[in-house]
Every structure is written in C-alpha cells, then in structure tokens.
XYZ file of C-alpha atoms in Angstrom:
575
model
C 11.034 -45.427 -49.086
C 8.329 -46.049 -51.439
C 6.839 -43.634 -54.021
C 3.901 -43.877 -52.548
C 4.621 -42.635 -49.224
C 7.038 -40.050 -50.156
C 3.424 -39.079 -51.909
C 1.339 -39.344 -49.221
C 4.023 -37.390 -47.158
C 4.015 -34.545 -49.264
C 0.549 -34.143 -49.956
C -0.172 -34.351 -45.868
C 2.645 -31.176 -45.571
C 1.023 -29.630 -48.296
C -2.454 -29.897 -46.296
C -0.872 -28.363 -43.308
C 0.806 -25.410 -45.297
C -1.789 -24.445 -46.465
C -4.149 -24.882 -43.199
C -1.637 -22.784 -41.256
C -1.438 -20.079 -44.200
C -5.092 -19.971 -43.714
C -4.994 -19.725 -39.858
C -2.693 -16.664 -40.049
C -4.440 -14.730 -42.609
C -7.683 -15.495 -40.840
C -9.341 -17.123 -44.043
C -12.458 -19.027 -42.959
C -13.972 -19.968 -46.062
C -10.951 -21.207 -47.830
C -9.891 -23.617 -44.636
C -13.232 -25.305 -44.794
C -12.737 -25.934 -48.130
C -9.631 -27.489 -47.284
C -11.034 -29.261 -44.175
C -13.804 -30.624 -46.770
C -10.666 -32.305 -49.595
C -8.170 -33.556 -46.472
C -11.189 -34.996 -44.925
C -12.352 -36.846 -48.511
C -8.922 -37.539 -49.299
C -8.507 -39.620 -45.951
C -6.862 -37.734 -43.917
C -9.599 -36.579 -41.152
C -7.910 -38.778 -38.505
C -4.701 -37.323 -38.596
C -3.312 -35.738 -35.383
C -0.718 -33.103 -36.955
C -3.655 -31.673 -39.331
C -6.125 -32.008 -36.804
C -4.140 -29.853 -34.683
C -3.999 -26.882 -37.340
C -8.091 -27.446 -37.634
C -8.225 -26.601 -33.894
C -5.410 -23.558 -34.480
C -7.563 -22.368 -37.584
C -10.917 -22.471 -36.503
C -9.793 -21.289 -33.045
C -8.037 -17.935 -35.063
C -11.404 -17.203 -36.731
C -13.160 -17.079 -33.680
C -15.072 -20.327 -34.584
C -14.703 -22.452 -31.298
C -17.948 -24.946 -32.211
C -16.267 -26.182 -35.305
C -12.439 -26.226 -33.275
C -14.026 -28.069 -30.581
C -16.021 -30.849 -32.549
C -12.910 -30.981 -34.547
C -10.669 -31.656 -31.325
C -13.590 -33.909 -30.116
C -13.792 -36.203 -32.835
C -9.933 -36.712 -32.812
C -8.988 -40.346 -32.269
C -5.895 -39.780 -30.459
C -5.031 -35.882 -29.236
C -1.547 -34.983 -27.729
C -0.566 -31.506 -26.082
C -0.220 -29.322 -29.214
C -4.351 -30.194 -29.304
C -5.496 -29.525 -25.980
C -3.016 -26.520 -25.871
C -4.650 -25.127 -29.294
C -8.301 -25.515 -28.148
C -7.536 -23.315 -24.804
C -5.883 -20.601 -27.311
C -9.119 -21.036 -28.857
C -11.285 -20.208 -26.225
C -8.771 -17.259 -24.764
C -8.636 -15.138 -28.325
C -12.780 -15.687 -27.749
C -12.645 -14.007 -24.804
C -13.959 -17.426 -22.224
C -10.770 -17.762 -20.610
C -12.577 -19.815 -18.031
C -13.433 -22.731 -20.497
C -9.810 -22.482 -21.253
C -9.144 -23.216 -17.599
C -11.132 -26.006 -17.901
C -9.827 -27.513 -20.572
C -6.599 -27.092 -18.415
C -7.900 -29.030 -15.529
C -9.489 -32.070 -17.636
C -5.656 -32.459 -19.333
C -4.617 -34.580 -16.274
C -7.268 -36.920 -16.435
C -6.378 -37.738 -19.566
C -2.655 -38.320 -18.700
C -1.589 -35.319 -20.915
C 1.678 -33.374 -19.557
C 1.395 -29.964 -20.315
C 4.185 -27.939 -21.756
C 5.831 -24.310 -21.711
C 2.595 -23.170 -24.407
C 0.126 -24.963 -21.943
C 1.545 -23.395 -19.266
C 1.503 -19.819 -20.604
C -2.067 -20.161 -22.215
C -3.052 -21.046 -18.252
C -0.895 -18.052 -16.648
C -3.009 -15.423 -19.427
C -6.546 -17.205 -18.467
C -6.096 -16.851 -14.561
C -4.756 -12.938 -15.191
C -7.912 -12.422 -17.554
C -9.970 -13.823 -14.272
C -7.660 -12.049 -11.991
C -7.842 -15.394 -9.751
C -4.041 -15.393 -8.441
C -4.941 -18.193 -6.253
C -5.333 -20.879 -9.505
C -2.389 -18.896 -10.962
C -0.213 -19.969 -7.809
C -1.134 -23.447 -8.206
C -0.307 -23.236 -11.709
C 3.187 -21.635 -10.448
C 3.948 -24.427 -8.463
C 3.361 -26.855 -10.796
C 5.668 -25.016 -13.695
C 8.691 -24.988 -10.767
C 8.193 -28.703 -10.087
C 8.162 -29.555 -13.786
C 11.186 -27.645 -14.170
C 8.815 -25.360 -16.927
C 9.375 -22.093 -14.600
C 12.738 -21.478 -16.263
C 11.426 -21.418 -19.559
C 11.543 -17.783 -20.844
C 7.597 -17.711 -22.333
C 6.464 -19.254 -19.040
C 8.525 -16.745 -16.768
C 6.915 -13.856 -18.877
C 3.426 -15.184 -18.210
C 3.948 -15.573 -14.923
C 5.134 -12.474 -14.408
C 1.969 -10.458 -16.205
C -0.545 -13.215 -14.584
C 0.803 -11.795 -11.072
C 0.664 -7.870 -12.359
C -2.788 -8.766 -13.798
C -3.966 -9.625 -10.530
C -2.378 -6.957 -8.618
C 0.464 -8.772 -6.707
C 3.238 -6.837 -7.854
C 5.717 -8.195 -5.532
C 5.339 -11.521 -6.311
C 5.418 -10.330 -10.527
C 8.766 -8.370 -9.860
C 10.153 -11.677 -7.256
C 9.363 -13.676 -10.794
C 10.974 -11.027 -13.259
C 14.299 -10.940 -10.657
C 14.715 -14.656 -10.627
C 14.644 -15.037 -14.716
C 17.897 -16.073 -15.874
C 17.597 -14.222 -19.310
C 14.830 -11.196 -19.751
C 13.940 -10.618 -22.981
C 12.554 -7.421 -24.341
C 8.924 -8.934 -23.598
C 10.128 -9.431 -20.311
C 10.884 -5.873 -19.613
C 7.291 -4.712 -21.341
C 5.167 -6.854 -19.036
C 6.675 -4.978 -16.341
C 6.489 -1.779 -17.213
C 3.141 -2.700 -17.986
C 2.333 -3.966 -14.777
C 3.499 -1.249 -12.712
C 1.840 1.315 -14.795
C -1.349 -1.249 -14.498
C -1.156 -1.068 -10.675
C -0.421 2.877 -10.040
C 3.051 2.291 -9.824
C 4.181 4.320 -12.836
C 7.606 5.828 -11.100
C 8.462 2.384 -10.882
C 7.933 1.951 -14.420
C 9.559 5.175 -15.332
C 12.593 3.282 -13.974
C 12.350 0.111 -15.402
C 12.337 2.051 -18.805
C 15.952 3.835 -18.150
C 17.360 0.613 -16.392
C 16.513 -1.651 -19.468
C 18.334 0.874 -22.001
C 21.097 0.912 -19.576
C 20.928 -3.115 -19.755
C 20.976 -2.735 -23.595
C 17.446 -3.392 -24.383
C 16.267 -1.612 -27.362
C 12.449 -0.424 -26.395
C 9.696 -0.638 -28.756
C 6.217 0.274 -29.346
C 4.806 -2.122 -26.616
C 7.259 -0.263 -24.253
C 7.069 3.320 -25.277
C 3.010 3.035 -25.016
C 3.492 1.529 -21.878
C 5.756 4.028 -20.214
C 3.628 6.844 -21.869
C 0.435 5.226 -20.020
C 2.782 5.358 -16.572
C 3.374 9.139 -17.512
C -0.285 9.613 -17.915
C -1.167 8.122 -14.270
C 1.605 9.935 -12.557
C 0.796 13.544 -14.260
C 4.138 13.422 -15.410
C 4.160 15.591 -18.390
C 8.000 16.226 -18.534
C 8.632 12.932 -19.011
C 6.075 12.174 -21.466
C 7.182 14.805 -23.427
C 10.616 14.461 -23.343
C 9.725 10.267 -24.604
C 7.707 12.587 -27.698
C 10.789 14.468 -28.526
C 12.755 11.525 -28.042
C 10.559 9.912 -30.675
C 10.743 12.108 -33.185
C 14.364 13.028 -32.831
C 15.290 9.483 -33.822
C 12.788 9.731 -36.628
C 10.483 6.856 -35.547
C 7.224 6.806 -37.543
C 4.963 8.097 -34.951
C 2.168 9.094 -36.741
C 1.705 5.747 -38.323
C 1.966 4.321 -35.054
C -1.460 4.290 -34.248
C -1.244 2.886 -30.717
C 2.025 4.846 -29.513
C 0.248 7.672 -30.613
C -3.001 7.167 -29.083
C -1.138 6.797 -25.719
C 0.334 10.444 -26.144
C -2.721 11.919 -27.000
C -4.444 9.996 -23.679
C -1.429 11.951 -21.865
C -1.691 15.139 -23.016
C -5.404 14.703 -22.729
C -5.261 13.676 -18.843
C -2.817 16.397 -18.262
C -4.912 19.108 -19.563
C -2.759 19.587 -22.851
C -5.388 19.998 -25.173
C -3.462 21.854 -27.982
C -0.593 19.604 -27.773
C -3.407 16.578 -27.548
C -5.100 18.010 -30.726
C -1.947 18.591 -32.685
C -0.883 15.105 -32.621
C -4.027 13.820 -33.136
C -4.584 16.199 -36.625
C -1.284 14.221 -37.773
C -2.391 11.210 -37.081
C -2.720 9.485 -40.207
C -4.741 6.573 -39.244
C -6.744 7.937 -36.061
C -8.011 4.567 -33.973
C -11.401 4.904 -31.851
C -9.131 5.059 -28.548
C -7.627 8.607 -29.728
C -11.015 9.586 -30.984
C -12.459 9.136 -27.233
C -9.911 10.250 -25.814
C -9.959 13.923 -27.145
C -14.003 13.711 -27.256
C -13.290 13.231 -23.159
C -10.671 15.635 -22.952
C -12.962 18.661 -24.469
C -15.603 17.501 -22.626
C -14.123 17.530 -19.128
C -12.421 20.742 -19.814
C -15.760 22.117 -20.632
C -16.126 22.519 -24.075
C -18.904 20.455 -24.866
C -19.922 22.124 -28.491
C -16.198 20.844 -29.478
C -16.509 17.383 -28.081
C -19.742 17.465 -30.097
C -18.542 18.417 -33.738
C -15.446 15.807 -33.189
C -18.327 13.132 -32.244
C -19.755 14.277 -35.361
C -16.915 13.822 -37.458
C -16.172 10.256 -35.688
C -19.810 9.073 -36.894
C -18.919 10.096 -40.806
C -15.458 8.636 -40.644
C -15.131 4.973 -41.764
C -13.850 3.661 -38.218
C -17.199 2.068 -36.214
C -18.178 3.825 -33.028
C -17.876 1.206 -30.610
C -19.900 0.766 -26.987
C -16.795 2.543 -25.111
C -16.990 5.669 -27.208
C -20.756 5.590 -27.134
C -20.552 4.917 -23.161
C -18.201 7.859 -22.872
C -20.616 10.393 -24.678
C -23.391 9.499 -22.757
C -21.492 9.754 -19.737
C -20.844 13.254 -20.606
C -23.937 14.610 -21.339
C -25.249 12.579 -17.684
C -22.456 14.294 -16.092
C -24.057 18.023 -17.362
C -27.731 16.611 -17.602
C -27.834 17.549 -21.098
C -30.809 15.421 -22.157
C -31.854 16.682 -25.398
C -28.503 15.667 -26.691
C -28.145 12.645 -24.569
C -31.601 11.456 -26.729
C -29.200 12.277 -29.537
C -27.023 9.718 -29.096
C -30.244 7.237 -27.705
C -31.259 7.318 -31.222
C -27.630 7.488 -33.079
C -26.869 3.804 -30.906
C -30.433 2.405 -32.000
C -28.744 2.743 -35.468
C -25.573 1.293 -34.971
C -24.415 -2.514 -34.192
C -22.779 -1.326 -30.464
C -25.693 0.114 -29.394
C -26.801 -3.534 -28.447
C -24.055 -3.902 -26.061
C -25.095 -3.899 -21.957
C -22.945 -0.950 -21.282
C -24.439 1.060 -23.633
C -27.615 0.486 -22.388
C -26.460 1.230 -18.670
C -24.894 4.722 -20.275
C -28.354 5.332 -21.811
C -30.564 4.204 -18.616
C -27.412 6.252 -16.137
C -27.814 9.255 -18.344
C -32.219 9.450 -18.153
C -31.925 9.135 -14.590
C -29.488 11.712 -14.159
C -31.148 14.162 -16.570
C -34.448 13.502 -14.183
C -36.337 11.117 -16.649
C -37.512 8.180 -13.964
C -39.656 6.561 -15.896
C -37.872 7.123 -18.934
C -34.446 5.095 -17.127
C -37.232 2.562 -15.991
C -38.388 1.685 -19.707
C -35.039 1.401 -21.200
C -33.804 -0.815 -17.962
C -36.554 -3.921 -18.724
C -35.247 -3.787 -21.807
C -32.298 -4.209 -21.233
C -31.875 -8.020 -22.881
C -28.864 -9.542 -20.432
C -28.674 -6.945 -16.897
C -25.127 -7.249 -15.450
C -24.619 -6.199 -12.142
C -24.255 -2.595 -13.531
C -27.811 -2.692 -15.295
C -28.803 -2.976 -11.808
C -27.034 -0.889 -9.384
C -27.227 2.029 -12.035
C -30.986 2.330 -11.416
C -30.793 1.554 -8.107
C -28.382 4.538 -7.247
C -30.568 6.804 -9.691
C -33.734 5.640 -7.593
C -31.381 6.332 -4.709
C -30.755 9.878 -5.759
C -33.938 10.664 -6.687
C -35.171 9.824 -2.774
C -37.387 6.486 -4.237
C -35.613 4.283 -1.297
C -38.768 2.205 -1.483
C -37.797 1.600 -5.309
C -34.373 1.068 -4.682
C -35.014 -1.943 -1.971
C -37.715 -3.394 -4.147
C -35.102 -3.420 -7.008
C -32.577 -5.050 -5.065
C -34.710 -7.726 -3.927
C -35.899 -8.692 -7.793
C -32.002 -8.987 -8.211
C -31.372 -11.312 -5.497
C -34.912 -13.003 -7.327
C -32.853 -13.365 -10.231
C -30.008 -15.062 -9.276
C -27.466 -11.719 -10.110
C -25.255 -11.602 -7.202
C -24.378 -7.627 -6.004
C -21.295 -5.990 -5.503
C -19.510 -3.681 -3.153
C -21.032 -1.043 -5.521
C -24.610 -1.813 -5.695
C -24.852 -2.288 -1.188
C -22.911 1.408 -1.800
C -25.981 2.829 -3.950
C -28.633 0.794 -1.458
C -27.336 2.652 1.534
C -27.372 5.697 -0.103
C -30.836 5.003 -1.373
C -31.839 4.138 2.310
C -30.073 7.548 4.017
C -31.103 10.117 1.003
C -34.943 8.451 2.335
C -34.437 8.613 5.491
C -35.063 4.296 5.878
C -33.203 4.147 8.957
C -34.320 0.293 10.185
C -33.888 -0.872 6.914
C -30.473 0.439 6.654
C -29.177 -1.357 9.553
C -30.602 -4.558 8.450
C -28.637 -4.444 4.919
C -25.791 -3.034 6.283
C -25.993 -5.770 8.516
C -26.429 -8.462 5.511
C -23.098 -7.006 4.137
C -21.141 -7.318 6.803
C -22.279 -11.093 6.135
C -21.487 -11.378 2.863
C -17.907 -12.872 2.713
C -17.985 -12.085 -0.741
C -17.310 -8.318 0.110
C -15.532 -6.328 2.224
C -16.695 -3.307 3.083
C -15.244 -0.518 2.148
C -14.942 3.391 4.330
C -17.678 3.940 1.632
C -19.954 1.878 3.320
C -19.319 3.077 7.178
C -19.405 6.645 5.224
C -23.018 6.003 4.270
C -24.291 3.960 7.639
C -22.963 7.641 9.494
C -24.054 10.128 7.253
C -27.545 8.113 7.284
C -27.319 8.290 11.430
C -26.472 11.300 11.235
C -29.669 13.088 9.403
C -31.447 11.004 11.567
C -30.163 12.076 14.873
C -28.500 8.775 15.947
C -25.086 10.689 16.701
C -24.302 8.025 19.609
C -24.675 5.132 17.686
C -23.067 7.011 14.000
C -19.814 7.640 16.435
C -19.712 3.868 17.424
C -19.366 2.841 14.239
C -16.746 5.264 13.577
C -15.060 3.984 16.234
C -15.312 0.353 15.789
C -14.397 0.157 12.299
C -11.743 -2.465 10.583
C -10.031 -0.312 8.805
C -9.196 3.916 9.084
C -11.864 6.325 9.021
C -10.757 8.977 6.278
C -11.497 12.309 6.939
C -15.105 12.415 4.674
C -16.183 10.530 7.098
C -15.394 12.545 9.986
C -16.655 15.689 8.165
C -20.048 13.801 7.740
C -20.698 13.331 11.608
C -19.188 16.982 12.374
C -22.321 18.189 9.512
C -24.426 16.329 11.729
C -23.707 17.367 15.241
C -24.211 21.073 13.607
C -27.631 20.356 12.222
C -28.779 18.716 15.596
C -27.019 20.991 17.709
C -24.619 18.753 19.419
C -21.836 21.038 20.550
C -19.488 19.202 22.194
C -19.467 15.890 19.811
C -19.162 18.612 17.111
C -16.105 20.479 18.628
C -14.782 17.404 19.842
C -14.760 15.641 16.004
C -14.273 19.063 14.574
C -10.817 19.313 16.098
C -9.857 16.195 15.169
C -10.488 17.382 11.735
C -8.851 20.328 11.839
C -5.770 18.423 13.118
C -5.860 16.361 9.950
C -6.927 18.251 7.620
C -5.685 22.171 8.935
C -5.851 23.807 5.397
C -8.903 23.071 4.055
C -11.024 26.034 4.302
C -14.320 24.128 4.503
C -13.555 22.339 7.769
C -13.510 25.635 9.651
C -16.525 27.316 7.503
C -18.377 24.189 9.279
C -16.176 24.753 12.710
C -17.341 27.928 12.914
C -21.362 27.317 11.764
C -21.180 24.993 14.629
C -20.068 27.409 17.065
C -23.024 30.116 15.512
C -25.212 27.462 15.793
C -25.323 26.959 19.157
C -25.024 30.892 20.258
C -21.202 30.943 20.462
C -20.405 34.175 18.494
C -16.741 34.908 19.958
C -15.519 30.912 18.878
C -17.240 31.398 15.634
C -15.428 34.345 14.796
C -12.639 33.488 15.931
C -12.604 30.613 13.716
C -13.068 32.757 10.547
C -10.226 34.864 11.771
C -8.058 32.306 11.470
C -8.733 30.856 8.280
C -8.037 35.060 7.170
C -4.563 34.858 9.314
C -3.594 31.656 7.171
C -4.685 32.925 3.914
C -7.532 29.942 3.033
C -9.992 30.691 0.454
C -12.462 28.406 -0.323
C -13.538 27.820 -4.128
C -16.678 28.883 -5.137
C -19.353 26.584 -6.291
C -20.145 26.482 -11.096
C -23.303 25.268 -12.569
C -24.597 24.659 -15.736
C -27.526 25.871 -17.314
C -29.087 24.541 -20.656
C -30.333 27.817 -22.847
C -32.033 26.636 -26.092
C -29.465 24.055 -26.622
C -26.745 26.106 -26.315
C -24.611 26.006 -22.604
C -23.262 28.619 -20.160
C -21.609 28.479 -16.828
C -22.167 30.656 -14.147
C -20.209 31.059 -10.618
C -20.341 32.145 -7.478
C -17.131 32.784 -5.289
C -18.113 34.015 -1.920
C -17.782 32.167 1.229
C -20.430 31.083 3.168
C-alpha cells in the first residue's frame, strides 16, 4: 500500500475520532470546526464521516444541520438513515423519525437491529401499537426479532402503549434476557398499575441471578409507590443501605423513595432522605413541595418553594404547574399571583402548561376575566388551554361561554378530547342548557375519535336529572355500552328526591344500597327521600339502621384565607 493512502487512511480515522469524541461530550462548537477542515480537506463526501456529522449534530440537538448534512450525502447506507431518526427521537419528534422509517424502503435501504429499535421507541413515544405491530412483523420475518436490542424494544414499545400481554408474550419468548430486559418490565408493569407484578419480577430476576441496578431499584420503588406498599419500599431502603450502595448520590433512586414516602403519607421519612440528599434534582424538590401541600401544610410547601427558587437547579414548568395547582386547589390567589409573577421571570414560565396552571388557578380562585386575559395570550393553546377555561366557564354557570368557546376551537382547527366534551356537559347541566346538551352529547357519540366514557352518561343524567327528565335520565342509564358505576346511580337517586319521585327513588336507591351497603351517605339520601315525600316511619327506619351497623359519615373541612395566613375549620355532624 502506498504512503499516501496509508495517509489519507489515517487522517480520515483521525476525523472520525475526533467527530465521535465530540458527539459524546456534546461539543457543538468544536465539531463544526471540524466539519469546516474535513470538508476543506476533501473529505465532505465521505459516507463513514458523514455518518458521525448526522450522530453529532443529532446529539446536540441540532437536527437542521444533521439533516442537510444527511441530505447532501452522495450515497447514504443504514448507519445514516438510522442516525438521522436517533436524531429526531433525542429531539423529542419521534414522528419525523417514523417517517424517515417509512421513506427507507423506497430507497431500497434494509433496516437493521438499530433501525428497528429506534422505530419500536418512536411508536411507544406515540403510543400507536398498531405501526408498532407492523414493525413487529417485519423484525420476525427478517429474522431481527431474535436480536436482544430489538426484543427489548419491543417489549417497552408494547408496555408503552399499554398492551402488557403482548410486552410479557415478547419478554417470555427471548432466548437470553439481559438485565435491560428485566428493567423494561418492571417498568412496564409499574407503568400500567400492575406494580405486584413488578414486585415479582424483581425477586424472580435475583433468583435468576440478575444483579439489579439503579434503573431497577427506581423502578420497583415507583411500583411500591402505586401499590401503597410501604413495607416493601422500605425494606428495598434498608436493603440499600445495608449493602452500602451510594444512595444519596443517587439522585434518581433517591428521588423515587422520597416520591414513595411522599405518596404514602411518610413525610418525616420523605424529608429525612431528602435533607441527605446531596445533589437534590427538581423531581424530589416537587415531590415534597406536593407532599406538604396535600397533607395540608401549605406555609411549609411555601418556604421549600422558596428555597428551590435560590438554589442553583432551574424551576422547570412541572414544578411551576404543581404550585399553581396547589394554591387552585385551596383558591389561594394572592399567592397564586405570586408565582404569576415569579414564572414571568423565569425561562419555563413560557411553556403552555404553565400558562394553563396560571389561567386553571384564576378561574378557580373566581378571577373570570382575569383566566380570560391570560388565555388569549396564551401563544400556542393545546387542547388543555382550551378545555381548562371551558370547565372554569363551566363551573362558574357561563354555559353560554363555554359553547361559544368550544365552537372557536372547532374554528381553529384544535380537535377536543374526551376531556373537553366532559367539561362542555358539565358546562351545559351546571346552566341548566338542556337542548343543547343532547345535541353535543349527541355529536360525541359521533365522534369515532372518542369513546365515551361513564363520565359522560354521568353528566347527560345528572343534567336530566336537575331538569326533571327522570324518564329519559333512566334510559340512558339503562342503555349504556358499558357499566353504570354507582356515582351514577347516586346522581339519579339525588334527583328523584329533589323532584319527589318516590318510587324511581326507592327503586334506584335499593339498588344502591345493594352495591354499595356501607356507605353512610347512600342511606342519609335513602332516608331524605323517604322525609321528602311524608314517609316518617321508612325514614327513620333508615337512620336506625345505619346506627345498628355502626356507619358514620365524615364531616365536611374548608379553608378560609385570614390575612394571608390559613386555617381549617370542620364540621362533623350528620345531616
């Protein structure tokens, strides 16, 4: 071989070291320059460098440069197209990836077991199991199904989308699982609301010999979280520390124990992890802000808010959301408007779900007009810019607003959701808009984009209901798809006690009863129906028996806002 081209050789692997040294320590600036001297030196045609352009630029989150790059290649083979559709997954447009997918075949391009698993991650990111099938078909026809990074993707592309069975089908049928294997389906389960079944998969892979790791401890900690199992998330703590892993450097293992002791109501255990921590990430921040806050103690969740803003980690739009949410929850506007002006100030605060926190939290604090201002300027309205201020218009009995809302969405090409034909039938019933109920109740029932939910049928009868249309609230009880739940029921018993419809009333109120015998409040509304309608012996009778069975039903807690300061008051007698 000739100097030359043992020259040329070295100089092109020298270009490629350093391109791929640059890709993994995300260095922009330096891999242009190096784009810039292979590209003068005469090497801007060649595939293999090309290829760590696409990998590089992709990294930084620069897709426009990776994808002139990949389109000005003169010849592009699968590492290309498969590091343009990494690309556009780490940027979070999994659909372009898709694409990108799709247009391989044209272009007589057989994809291989990285192809393969960059498609599997972009159909679970859509949660559209249907491509991810035909994706799974063509792996086991290729003979790629077998491959262990391909099996793994299938497996979380199925728990992604919620089909389980097929995930765990997959994850039987792999001829060697690796310790990712096992992760994606703990994972899964937990994802799902199967966390027993993850609990299990945990003690069958030690028993298997699989050494767990972070991935699978935060995991199983997550299913512990779901399932309220606090034994078993603290006996994986002790476990932890026993065997002297470094937990509290561990930022995401321990972020996942303070969610569990958080969601379990273990705030001191909760706090005294977190006070260890010694790099505390935004998820453990939130988490205990939350915590507090649901348990009450709002001045704490405050002060660690506080703290949050003066520490160098950056609030992001979840942690913001989840603030706001808090004070909507209490209608605690003065320090909601807190928070409007802290997220003016800070780079998140430009997010849409911010916004919907700030326009969710003015309309539950009472402001109207307030919500109204900050929705138009809201700069891109997702579907949740919309149906939050149609369900605060809703609550606020503007059912006129609400339907003149929803119609400017339809105007503007944003399609609704199960949600938002949820907050316009409550909008409708809390107005009393009886025709205009039917006819969008009607339009749902339509829309084969949806399928409504007991919600829905929920709504349509407790909107019947206050109007006096018992007859026609029972028929649709009766003729619904799917299982009325007991709400439901409850709703048209309230209603045959406010119109004075005995016999419907005792007729649905003993059907309650029978499903629901020891809840107190279905025979506190058994026995107003019988008052109701002059039947003092059945009425009492009633209350007797919730006495002989030992029922007590909870009394009712407010809040009341005192010169910024909070107190909670209760009352606990029956009615």
């Amino acid at each position: 071989m000739h100097q030359g081209s043992i020259s040329l050789i070295a100089e092109r692997q020298i270009f490629a070291k350093l391109l791929r040294n640059c890709s993994r320590n995300r260095l922009t600036d330096e891999g242009k320059k190096i784009h810039a001297a292979l590209v003068k030196m005469g090497y801007g045609s060649d595939t293999m460098l090309g290829n760590d352009l696409i990998d590089l630029y992709g990294k930084c989150g620069r897709m426009d440069i990776a994808c002139a790059v990949f389109d000005r290649m003169p010849e592009r083979n699968v590492v290309s197209w498969t590091a343009l559709m990494c690309g556009h997954l780490q940027k979070g447009n999994p659909k372009s990836s898709l694409v990108l997918f799709c247009h391989m075949g044209h272009f007589n391009v057989k994809p291989n077991e990285f192809t393969f698993s960059t498609s599997f991650k972009a159909c679970g990111f859509l949660n559209i199991p249907e491509h991810g099938i035909q994706i799974h078909g063509m792996c086991v026809r290729t003979g790629f199904g077998r491959f262990p990074v391909v099996g793994n993707s299938i497996t979380d592309m199925y728990s992604r989308c919620g089909k389980i069975i097929e995930a765990a089908q997959v994850f039987d049928e792999m001829p060697v699982r690796s310790l990712i294997s096992w992760n994606v389906m703990i994972a899964g389960h937990a994802l799902v609301g199967m966390g027993d079944e993850s609990l299990l998969l945990f003690k069958k892979m030690q028993k298997e010999g699989q050494k767990p790791d972070d991935f699978t401890f935060t995991s199983t900690l997550k299913a512990c979280s779901g399932l309220g199992a606090i034994r078993e998330g603290t006996q994986i703590h002790a476990h932890l520390i026993t065997r002297g892993f470094p937990l509290y450097v561990q930022t995401i293992i321990a972020g996942a124990l303070v969610d569990l002791y958080v969601k379990n109501g273990h705030l001191f255990e909760a706090r005294q992890v977190f006070n260890r921590l010694e790099q505390k990430s935004v998820i453990s921040w939130s988490a205990l802000i939350l915590g507090y806050a649901q348990q009450g103690d709002l001045m704490e969740a405050m002060d660690l808010f506080s703290q949050l803003t003066q520490s160098p980690i950056r609030v992001d739009g979840f942690v913001l959301s989840i603030i706001l949410g808090v004070f909507a929850d209490f209608s605690l506007v003065e320090q909601g408007k807190q928070i409007h002006c802290y997220s003016i100030k800070v780079p998140s605060g430009l997010e849409t779900s911010v916004a919907n926190s700030i326009v969710d939290m003015y309309l539950k604090c009472g402001l109207t007009e307030e919500a109204k201002r900050r929705f138009v300027e809201i700069a891109v309205k997702n579907v949740v810019s919309w149906t939050v201020m149609i369900t605060g218009y809703g609550k606020h009995g503007l059912g006129r607003e609400a339907i003149h809302l929803f119609e400017k969405m339809h105007q503007e090409d944003v399609e609704p959701d199960g949600v938002t034909y949820l907050a316009l039938l409550s909008a409708c019933s809390h107005s009393g808009l009886v025709e205009e109920s039917r006819v969008y109740f009607s339009r749902l029932c339509k829309d084969r984009r949806i399928e409504p939910r007991v919600e829905h049928y929920a709504c349509m009868v407790d909107l019947l209901g206050r109007a006096g249309c018992l007859e026609e609230a029972k028929k649709i009880i009766l003729n619904m798809p799917i299982k009325p739940n007991i709400g439901i029921l409850q709703t048209l018993v309230g209603a045959c006690r406010v119109h004075g419809e005995l016999e419907m009333g005792r007729e649905l109120g003993e059907m309650v009863l029978r499903l629901d015998g020891k809840n107190p409040a279905n025979y506190v509304m058994m026995s107003n129906i019988y008052a109701g309608a002059g039947y003092w012996n059945e009425s009492e009778r009633v209350r007797e028996c919730v006495k002989l069975k030992g029922l007590k039903k909870e009394g009712g807690s407010s809040w009341v806002e005192v010169e910024k300061g909070e107190f909670m008051s209760s009352t606990m007698e029956m009615r």
